[in-house]
Amino acid sequence: MKNIKRLLLYALYYISTMQTQEKKPIATTARLRSIIDYGISLGAKAIHLEPRKGSMAIRYRVSGSLKEERHLSLSEYNALIAQIKMKSNLKITEHSSAQQGFFHHSFKKNAYKIMSAVLPVLDGEKVVLHIQHTNPKPPSLQSLGFWGNSLKNIQQALALHQGLIIVSGKKNTGKSATLFSMLSTLASSGLSVATIEDPVRHIIKGAHQTQVNHKNGLSTEIGLRNILLQDADAILIQPLHLKNISELIESAIQKGHLVFGSLHASDSAEAIHHLINSGLDRYSAAKHIQLAITHEQVRALCNNCKQAYSPTEEEVKALLREFSNKEKQAIEQLHILEMAAKESGLAAERKLSTSYETIHQLWKARPSGCQNCNYKGYKGSIGIFEIVRSSTELQKILLANLGRQSLRNEIKRSSTLSLKQDAIIKMLRGLTSMNEITGIQTFQEQD
Ligand SMILES: [Zn+2]
């Protein structure tokens, strides 16, 4: 009797473990899929899976900032990490060293490459999943938020086919999307485009892209030397660190190449100064820099649920001060700029928020959002830009070594919009809110 009981218990245990073993991978596979699908639907660039004491937090990188969304128990976390390692072809039982891999994912008929990076930390292992759309259409410059003179300046610089175009901004401000758009335009117009990147962020149709690989001795310098032997018309160096390559870049431009470099800087003056301080000859900088584009990025208001409101007198005054101390001139300038933005296609279907007399409406997020924006009030992001074109005055300042502040003053004096001014125009067109643009720097803050 005892033996029969024991046999029955074992049979029950066996069946239950069979069920667990069968159910667990399926449940974990579905969980991983739903975590990634949700990230893609949010427009996230990366998903962070972070161990906390006794649990795991999932955070999504959307429009530059990390948003905490979900928590999992420790057992779910361990199963999930094992699943990611298995899919990424990593060692599942290895918990004390960093590992990197990738796997493929599909969502709504689109294909994605998920780059996984596992790092041991104090409470366990942290995993970051970078989401790469494997065959996305390059965005148009207009869809990224370029308009009016900024768009014209870029198109003119691209048509030159020679010189240096600097793309700068803080981390996660959309630099690579701008480069993707510009270089795709050149590649599709029949020019030969080559890149040396670390890492390759977008696949540019028709371009020859090289990934830096230090383990195999393929540095930016060696990559660039070889690209120069390959007769490329346009060359992207991402990120642009001038160590050992400043002379190569100078000779590339002199021979008739259009060189693109992306770097971390908070404005165009800082970017240009950084290049000169890191070895780019002052004369070359003055002669060859055609364009500097500085990036910021803000969350875009959900088109479906955003709300219009009448600004207070103080709010109107504060916005006008960004344009001129003389109110009458400021509102006229603002209104003309808003009209130009609308004409350029920035929310072309929407009425103007300004007149020659005042700002009559602003926009804000609906606190509870709607289904379209996952109840956030915001959906996607929009770029904010400062565009600096080469000019005789700018060249004089660079040649005379007058310093960053003089450069900044010249940029302010020229007709270029500051990041804050561009942000205000986009807010007036209903693309973003006052809350989102508060942190963006003004010309005044640096004076
Ligand atoms: Zn909404």
PDB file of C-alpha atoms in Angstrom, residues 123-313:
ATOM      1  CA  ASP A 123      22.428  41.995  -7.701  1.00  0.00           C
ATOM      2  CA  GLY A 124      22.702  39.630 -10.656  1.00  0.00           C
ATOM      3  CA  GLU A 125      22.981  40.276 -14.373  1.00  0.00           C
ATOM      4  CA  LYS A 126      21.824  43.385 -16.209  1.00  0.00           C
ATOM      5  CA  VAL A 127      20.699  42.996 -19.809  1.00  0.00           C
ATOM      6  CA  VAL A 128      20.257  45.739 -22.375  1.00  0.00           C
ATOM      7  CA  LEU A 129      18.425  44.917 -25.597  1.00  0.00           C
ATOM      8  CA  HIS A 130      19.085  47.411 -28.407  1.00  0.00           C
ATOM      9  CA  ILE A 131      16.324  47.405 -31.012  1.00  0.00           C
ATOM     10  CA  GLN A 132      17.405  47.851 -34.635  1.00  0.00           C
ATOM     11  CA  HIS A 133      14.899  47.971 -37.454  1.00  0.00           C
ATOM     12  CA  THR A 134      16.694  45.864 -40.075  1.00  0.00           C
ATOM     13  CA  ASN A 135      15.206  47.390 -43.181  1.00  0.00           C
ATOM     14  CA  PRO A 136      13.556  50.672 -42.326  1.00  0.00           C
ATOM     15  CA  LYS A 137      12.822  53.323 -44.899  1.00  0.00           C
ATOM     16  CA  PRO A 138      15.110  56.309 -44.326  1.00  0.00           C
ATOM     17  CA  PRO A 139      13.142  59.157 -42.745  1.00  0.00           C
ATOM     18  CA  SER A 140      12.790  62.359 -44.764  1.00  0.00           C
ATOM     19  CA  LEU A 141      14.479  65.433 -43.277  1.00  0.00           C
ATOM     20  CA  GLN A 142      11.009  67.042 -42.978  1.00  0.00           C
ATOM     21  CA  SER A 143       9.664  64.115 -40.954  1.00  0.00           C
ATOM     22  CA  LEU A 144      12.594  64.506 -38.527  1.00  0.00           C
ATOM     23  CA  GLY A 145      11.608  68.139 -37.929  1.00  0.00           C
ATOM     24  CA  PHE A 146      13.771  70.159 -40.356  1.00  0.00           C
ATOM     25  CA  TRP A 147      11.938  73.041 -41.998  1.00  0.00           C
ATOM     26  CA  GLY A 148      12.407  76.433 -43.693  1.00  0.00           C
ATOM     27  CA  ASN A 149      15.975  77.729 -43.762  1.00  0.00           C
ATOM     28  CA  SER A 150      17.354  74.743 -41.862  1.00  0.00           C
ATOM     29  CA  LEU A 151      16.124  72.413 -44.587  1.00  0.00           C
ATOM     30  CA  LYS A 152      17.376  74.725 -47.328  1.00  0.00           C
ATOM     31  CA  ASN A 153      20.815  74.983 -45.707  1.00  0.00           C
ATOM     32  CA  ILE A 154      21.176  71.203 -45.498  1.00  0.00           C
ATOM     33  CA  GLN A 155      20.070  70.691 -49.094  1.00  0.00           C
ATOM     34  CA  GLN A 156      22.567  73.313 -50.271  1.00  0.00           C
ATOM     35  CA  ALA A 157      25.423  71.763 -48.278  1.00  0.00           C
ATOM     36  CA  LEU A 158      24.628  68.278 -49.627  1.00  0.00           C
ATOM     37  CA  ALA A 159      24.665  69.630 -53.176  1.00  0.00           C
ATOM     38  CA  LEU A 160      28.238  70.934 -52.702  1.00  0.00           C
ATOM     39  CA  HIS A 161      29.674  67.396 -52.720  1.00  0.00           C
ATOM     40  CA  GLN A 162      32.751  68.613 -50.825  1.00  0.00           C
ATOM     41  CA  GLY A 163      33.581  69.762 -47.312  1.00  0.00           C
ATOM     42  CA  LEU A 164      32.849  68.778 -43.727  1.00  0.00           C
ATOM     43  CA  ILE A 165      29.372  68.407 -42.231  1.00  0.00           C
ATOM     44  CA  ILE A 166      29.299  68.146 -38.445  1.00  0.00           C
ATOM     45  CA  VAL A 167      26.360  66.467 -36.738  1.00  0.00           C
ATOM     46  CA  SER A 168      26.423  67.032 -32.998  1.00  0.00           C
ATOM     47  CA  GLY A 169      24.202  66.664 -29.955  1.00  0.00           C
ATOM     48  CA  LYS A 170      23.979  64.892 -26.646  1.00  0.00           C
ATOM     49  CA  LYS A 171      23.353  61.154 -26.464  1.00  0.00           C
ATOM     50  CA  ASN A 172      20.061  59.884 -27.900  1.00  0.00           C
ATOM     51  CA  THR A 173      19.079  63.127 -29.610  1.00  0.00           C
ATOM     52  CA  GLY A 174      18.584  61.680 -33.104  1.00  0.00           C
ATOM     53  CA  LYS A 175      22.025  62.339 -34.684  1.00  0.00           C
ATOM     54  CA  SER A 176      22.157  58.972 -36.435  1.00  0.00           C
ATOM     55  CA  ALA A 177      18.622  59.374 -37.855  1.00  0.00           C
ATOM     56  CA  THR A 178      19.673  62.680 -39.469  1.00  0.00           C
ATOM     57  CA  LEU A 179      22.808  61.050 -40.904  1.00  0.00           C
ATOM     58  CA  PHE A 180      20.735  58.082 -42.108  1.00  0.00           C
ATOM     59  CA  SER A 181      18.405  60.470 -43.934  1.00  0.00           C
ATOM     60  CA  MET A 182      21.145  62.620 -45.507  1.00  0.00           C
ATOM     61  CA  LEU A 183      23.371  59.711 -46.597  1.00  0.00           C
ATOM     62  CA  SER A 184      20.425  57.721 -47.986  1.00  0.00           C
ATOM     63  CA  THR A 185      19.541  60.738 -50.130  1.00  0.00           C
ATOM     64  CA  LEU A 186      23.107  60.869 -51.483  1.00  0.00           C
ATOM     65  CA  ALA A 187      23.294  57.088 -52.037  1.00  0.00           C
ATOM     66  CA  SER A 188      19.979  57.029 -53.882  1.00  0.00           C
ATOM     67  CA  SER A 189      21.102  59.869 -56.133  1.00  0.00           C
ATOM     68  CA  GLY A 190      23.890  57.672 -57.479  1.00  0.00           C
ATOM     69  CA  LEU A 191      26.799  58.862 -55.320  1.00  0.00           C
ATOM     70  CA  SER A 192      29.193  56.370 -53.754  1.00  0.00           C
ATOM     71  CA  VAL A 193      28.730  56.448 -49.946  1.00  0.00           C
ATOM     72  CA  ALA A 194      31.108  54.727 -47.516  1.00  0.00           C
ATOM     73  CA  THR A 195      31.064  54.672 -43.725  1.00  0.00           C
ATOM     74  CA  ILE A 196      33.321  53.698 -40.858  1.00  0.00           C
ATOM     75  CA  GLU A 197      31.152  53.315 -37.761  1.00  0.00           C
ATOM     76  CA  ASP A 198      31.224  52.100 -34.209  1.00  0.00           C
ATOM     77  CA  PRO A 199      28.558  50.769 -34.096  1.00  0.00           C
ATOM     78  CA  VAL A 200      26.677  50.656 -37.408  1.00  0.00           C
ATOM     79  CA  ARG A 201      23.304  52.129 -36.459  1.00  0.00           C
ATOM     80  CA  HIS A 202      21.295  52.006 -39.706  1.00  0.00           C
ATOM     81  CA  ILE A 203      21.666  50.030 -42.897  1.00  0.00           C
ATOM     82  CA  ILE A 204      21.942  52.600 -45.713  1.00  0.00           C
ATOM     83  CA  LYS A 205      20.736  51.128 -48.988  1.00  0.00           C
ATOM     84  CA  GLY A 206      23.454  51.326 -51.625  1.00  0.00           C
ATOM     85  CA  ALA A 207      26.209  52.398 -49.167  1.00  0.00           C
ATOM     86  CA  HIS A 208      29.349  50.471 -48.214  1.00  0.00           C
ATOM     87  CA  GLN A 209      29.394  50.352 -44.428  1.00  0.00           C
ATOM     88  CA  THR A 210      32.286  49.194 -42.275  1.00  0.00           C
ATOM     89  CA  GLN A 211      32.053  48.348 -38.593  1.00  0.00           C
ATOM     90  CA  VAL A 212      35.106  49.231 -36.458  1.00  0.00           C
ATOM     91  CA  ASN A 213      36.528  46.026 -35.006  1.00  0.00           C
ATOM     92  CA  HIS A 214      39.431  46.613 -32.621  1.00  0.00           C
ATOM     93  CA  LYS A 215      39.892  42.879 -31.949  1.00  0.00           C
ATOM     94  CA  ASN A 216      40.662  42.341 -35.625  1.00  0.00           C
ATOM     95  CA  GLY A 217      42.751  45.491 -35.919  1.00  0.00           C
ATOM     96  CA  LEU A 218      40.141  47.416 -37.907  1.00  0.00           C
ATOM     97  CA  SER A 219      40.342  50.867 -36.339  1.00  0.00           C
ATOM     98  CA  THR A 220      38.663  54.054 -37.603  1.00  0.00           C
ATOM     99  CA  GLU A 221      42.054  55.132 -38.998  1.00  0.00           C
ATOM    100  CA  ILE A 222      42.613  51.916 -40.978  1.00  0.00           C
ATOM    101  CA  GLY A 223      39.002  51.871 -42.143  1.00  0.00           C
ATOM    102  CA  LEU A 224      39.260  55.459 -43.330  1.00  0.00           C
ATOM    103  CA  ARG A 225      42.570  54.867 -45.147  1.00  0.00           C
ATOM    104  CA  ASN A 226      40.948  52.014 -47.062  1.00  0.00           C
ATOM    105  CA  ILE A 227      37.768  53.956 -47.803  1.00  0.00           C
ATOM    106  CA  LEU A 228      39.937  56.664 -49.381  1.00  0.00           C
ATOM    107  CA  LEU A 229      41.304  54.042 -51.787  1.00  0.00           C
ATOM    108  CA  GLN A 230      37.764  53.051 -52.752  1.00  0.00           C
ATOM    109  CA  ASP A 231      36.798  56.268 -54.525  1.00  0.00           C
ATOM    110  CA  ALA A 232      33.861  57.211 -52.278  1.00  0.00           C
ATOM    111  CA  ASP A 233      32.029  60.503 -52.850  1.00  0.00           C
ATOM    112  CA  ALA A 234      30.659  60.823 -49.319  1.00  0.00           C
ATOM    113  CA  ILE A 235      32.232  59.407 -46.165  1.00  0.00           C
ATOM    114  CA  LEU A 236      30.698  59.077 -42.709  1.00  0.00           C
ATOM    115  CA  ILE A 237      32.912  58.796 -39.626  1.00  0.00           C
ATOM    116  CA  GLN A 238      30.792  57.896 -36.603  1.00  0.00           C
ATOM    117  CA  PRO A 239      31.750  58.795 -33.923  1.00  0.00           C
ATOM    118  CA  LEU A 240      34.283  61.384 -35.043  1.00  0.00           C
ATOM    119  CA  HIS A 241      37.384  61.268 -32.823  1.00  0.00           C
ATOM    120  CA  LEU A 242      40.197  63.081 -34.551  1.00  0.00           C
ATOM    121  CA  LYS A 243      43.059  61.160 -32.950  1.00  0.00           C
ATOM    122  CA  ASN A 244      45.339  59.984 -35.798  1.00  0.00           C
ATOM    123  CA  ILE A 245      42.886  60.933 -38.539  1.00  0.00           C
ATOM    124  CA  SER A 246      42.772  64.743 -38.720  1.00  0.00           C
ATOM    125  CA  GLU A 247      45.299  64.848 -41.585  1.00  0.00           C
ATOM    126  CA  LEU A 248      43.457  62.062 -43.391  1.00  0.00           C
ATOM    127  CA  ILE A 249      40.211  64.023 -43.152  1.00  0.00           C
ATOM    128  CA  GLU A 250      41.857  67.207 -44.399  1.00  0.00           C
ATOM    129  CA  SER A 251      43.353  65.435 -47.409  1.00  0.00           C
ATOM    130  CA  ALA A 252      40.034  63.651 -48.116  1.00  0.00           C
ATOM    131  CA  ILE A 253      38.198  66.973 -48.270  1.00  0.00           C
ATOM    132  CA  GLN A 254      40.919  68.580 -50.377  1.00  0.00           C
ATOM    133  CA  LYS A 255      40.596  65.719 -52.865  1.00  0.00           C
ATOM    134  CA  GLY A 256      36.879  66.434 -53.236  1.00  0.00           C
ATOM    135  CA  HIS A 257      35.102  64.213 -50.701  1.00  0.00           C
ATOM    136  CA  LEU A 258      32.124  65.221 -48.598  1.00  0.00           C
ATOM    137  CA  VAL A 259      32.890  64.077 -45.050  1.00  0.00           C
ATOM    138  CA  PHE A 260      30.270  63.633 -42.321  1.00  0.00           C
ATOM    139  CA  GLY A 261      31.280  63.351 -38.681  1.00  0.00           C
ATOM    140  CA  SER A 262      29.070  62.888 -35.658  1.00  0.00           C
ATOM    141  CA  LEU A 263      30.165  63.954 -32.211  1.00  0.00           C
ATOM    142  CA  HIS A 264      28.920  64.599 -28.720  1.00  0.00           C
ATOM    143  CA  ALA A 265      28.502  68.363 -28.086  1.00  0.00           C
ATOM    144  CA  SER A 266      25.751  70.562 -26.713  1.00  0.00           C
ATOM    145  CA  ASP A 267      25.891  73.217 -29.452  1.00  0.00           C
ATOM    146  CA  SER A 268      27.601  73.996 -32.751  1.00  0.00           C
ATOM    147  CA  ALA A 269      30.188  76.343 -31.197  1.00  0.00           C
ATOM    148  CA  GLU A 270      31.256  73.591 -28.793  1.00  0.00           C
ATOM    149  CA  ALA A 271      31.421  71.049 -31.627  1.00  0.00           C
ATOM    150  CA  ILE A 272      33.591  73.276 -33.846  1.00  0.00           C
ATOM    151  CA  HIS A 273      35.824  74.175 -30.927  1.00  0.00           C
ATOM    152  CA  HIS A 274      36.193  70.577 -29.912  1.00  0.00           C
ATOM    153  CA  LEU A 275      37.389  69.651 -33.405  1.00  0.00           C
ATOM    154  CA  ILE A 276      39.977  72.457 -33.428  1.00  0.00           C
ATOM    155  CA  ASN A 277      41.180  71.559 -29.932  1.00  0.00           C
ATOM    156  CA  SER A 278      41.531  67.910 -30.900  1.00  0.00           C
ATOM    157  CA  GLY A 279      43.757  68.507 -33.881  1.00  0.00           C
ATOM    158  CA  LEU A 280      41.794  69.876 -36.842  1.00  0.00           C
ATOM    159  CA  ASP A 281      43.868  72.656 -38.342  1.00  0.00           C
ATOM    160  CA  ARG A 282      42.220  76.073 -37.771  1.00  0.00           C
ATOM    161  CA  TYR A 283      42.672  77.009 -41.419  1.00  0.00           C
ATOM    162  CA  SER A 284      41.083  73.705 -42.526  1.00  0.00           C
ATOM    163  CA  ALA A 285      38.170  74.212 -40.142  1.00  0.00           C
ATOM    164  CA  ALA A 286      37.507  77.693 -41.531  1.00  0.00           C
ATOM    165  CA  LYS A 287      37.832  76.531 -45.106  1.00  0.00           C
ATOM    166  CA  HIS A 288      36.069  73.172 -44.989  1.00  0.00           C
ATOM    167  CA  ILE A 289      33.288  73.212 -42.391  1.00  0.00           C
ATOM    168  CA  GLN A 290      30.182  73.698 -44.510  1.00  0.00           C
ATOM    169  CA  LEU A 291      27.512  72.968 -41.963  1.00  0.00           C
ATOM    170  CA  ALA A 292      27.089  72.165 -38.288  1.00  0.00           C
ATOM    171  CA  ILE A 293      23.793  70.663 -37.115  1.00  0.00           C
ATOM    172  CA  THR A 294      23.141  70.455 -33.371  1.00  0.00           C
ATOM    173  CA  HIS A 295      20.441  68.129 -32.101  1.00  0.00           C
ATOM    174  CA  GLU A 296      18.022  67.995 -29.215  1.00  0.00           C
ATOM    175  CA  GLN A 297      15.013  65.747 -29.011  1.00  0.00           C
ATOM    176  CA  VAL A 298      11.685  66.170 -27.221  1.00  0.00           C
ATOM    177  CA  ARG A 299       8.606  63.987 -26.908  1.00  0.00           C
ATOM    178  CA  ALA A 300       5.934  64.629 -29.518  1.00  0.00           C
ATOM    179  CA  LEU A 301       2.389  65.301 -28.309  1.00  0.00           C
ATOM    180  CA  CYS A 302      -0.136  62.606 -29.194  1.00  0.00           C
ATOM    181  CA  ASN A 303      -2.037  63.895 -32.222  1.00  0.00           C
ATOM    182  CA  ASN A 304      -5.165  62.174 -31.066  1.00  0.00           C
ATOM    183  CA  CYS A 305      -5.573  63.639 -27.595  1.00  0.00           C
ATOM    184  CA  LYS A 306      -3.447  66.803 -27.208  1.00  0.00           C
ATOM    185  CA  GLN A 307      -5.240  69.837 -25.818  1.00  0.00           C
ATOM    186  CA  ALA A 308      -5.104  73.497 -26.852  1.00  0.00           C
ATOM    187  CA  TYR A 309      -5.156  76.217 -24.173  1.00  0.00           C
ATOM    188  CA  SER A 310      -4.807  79.995 -23.952  1.00  0.00           C
ATOM    189  CA  PRO A 311      -1.410  81.059 -22.577  1.00  0.00           C
ATOM    190  CA  THR A 312      -1.145  83.547 -19.718  1.00  0.00           C
ATOM    191  CA  GLU A 313       0.337  86.991 -20.324  1.00  0.00           C
TER     192      GLU A 313
END
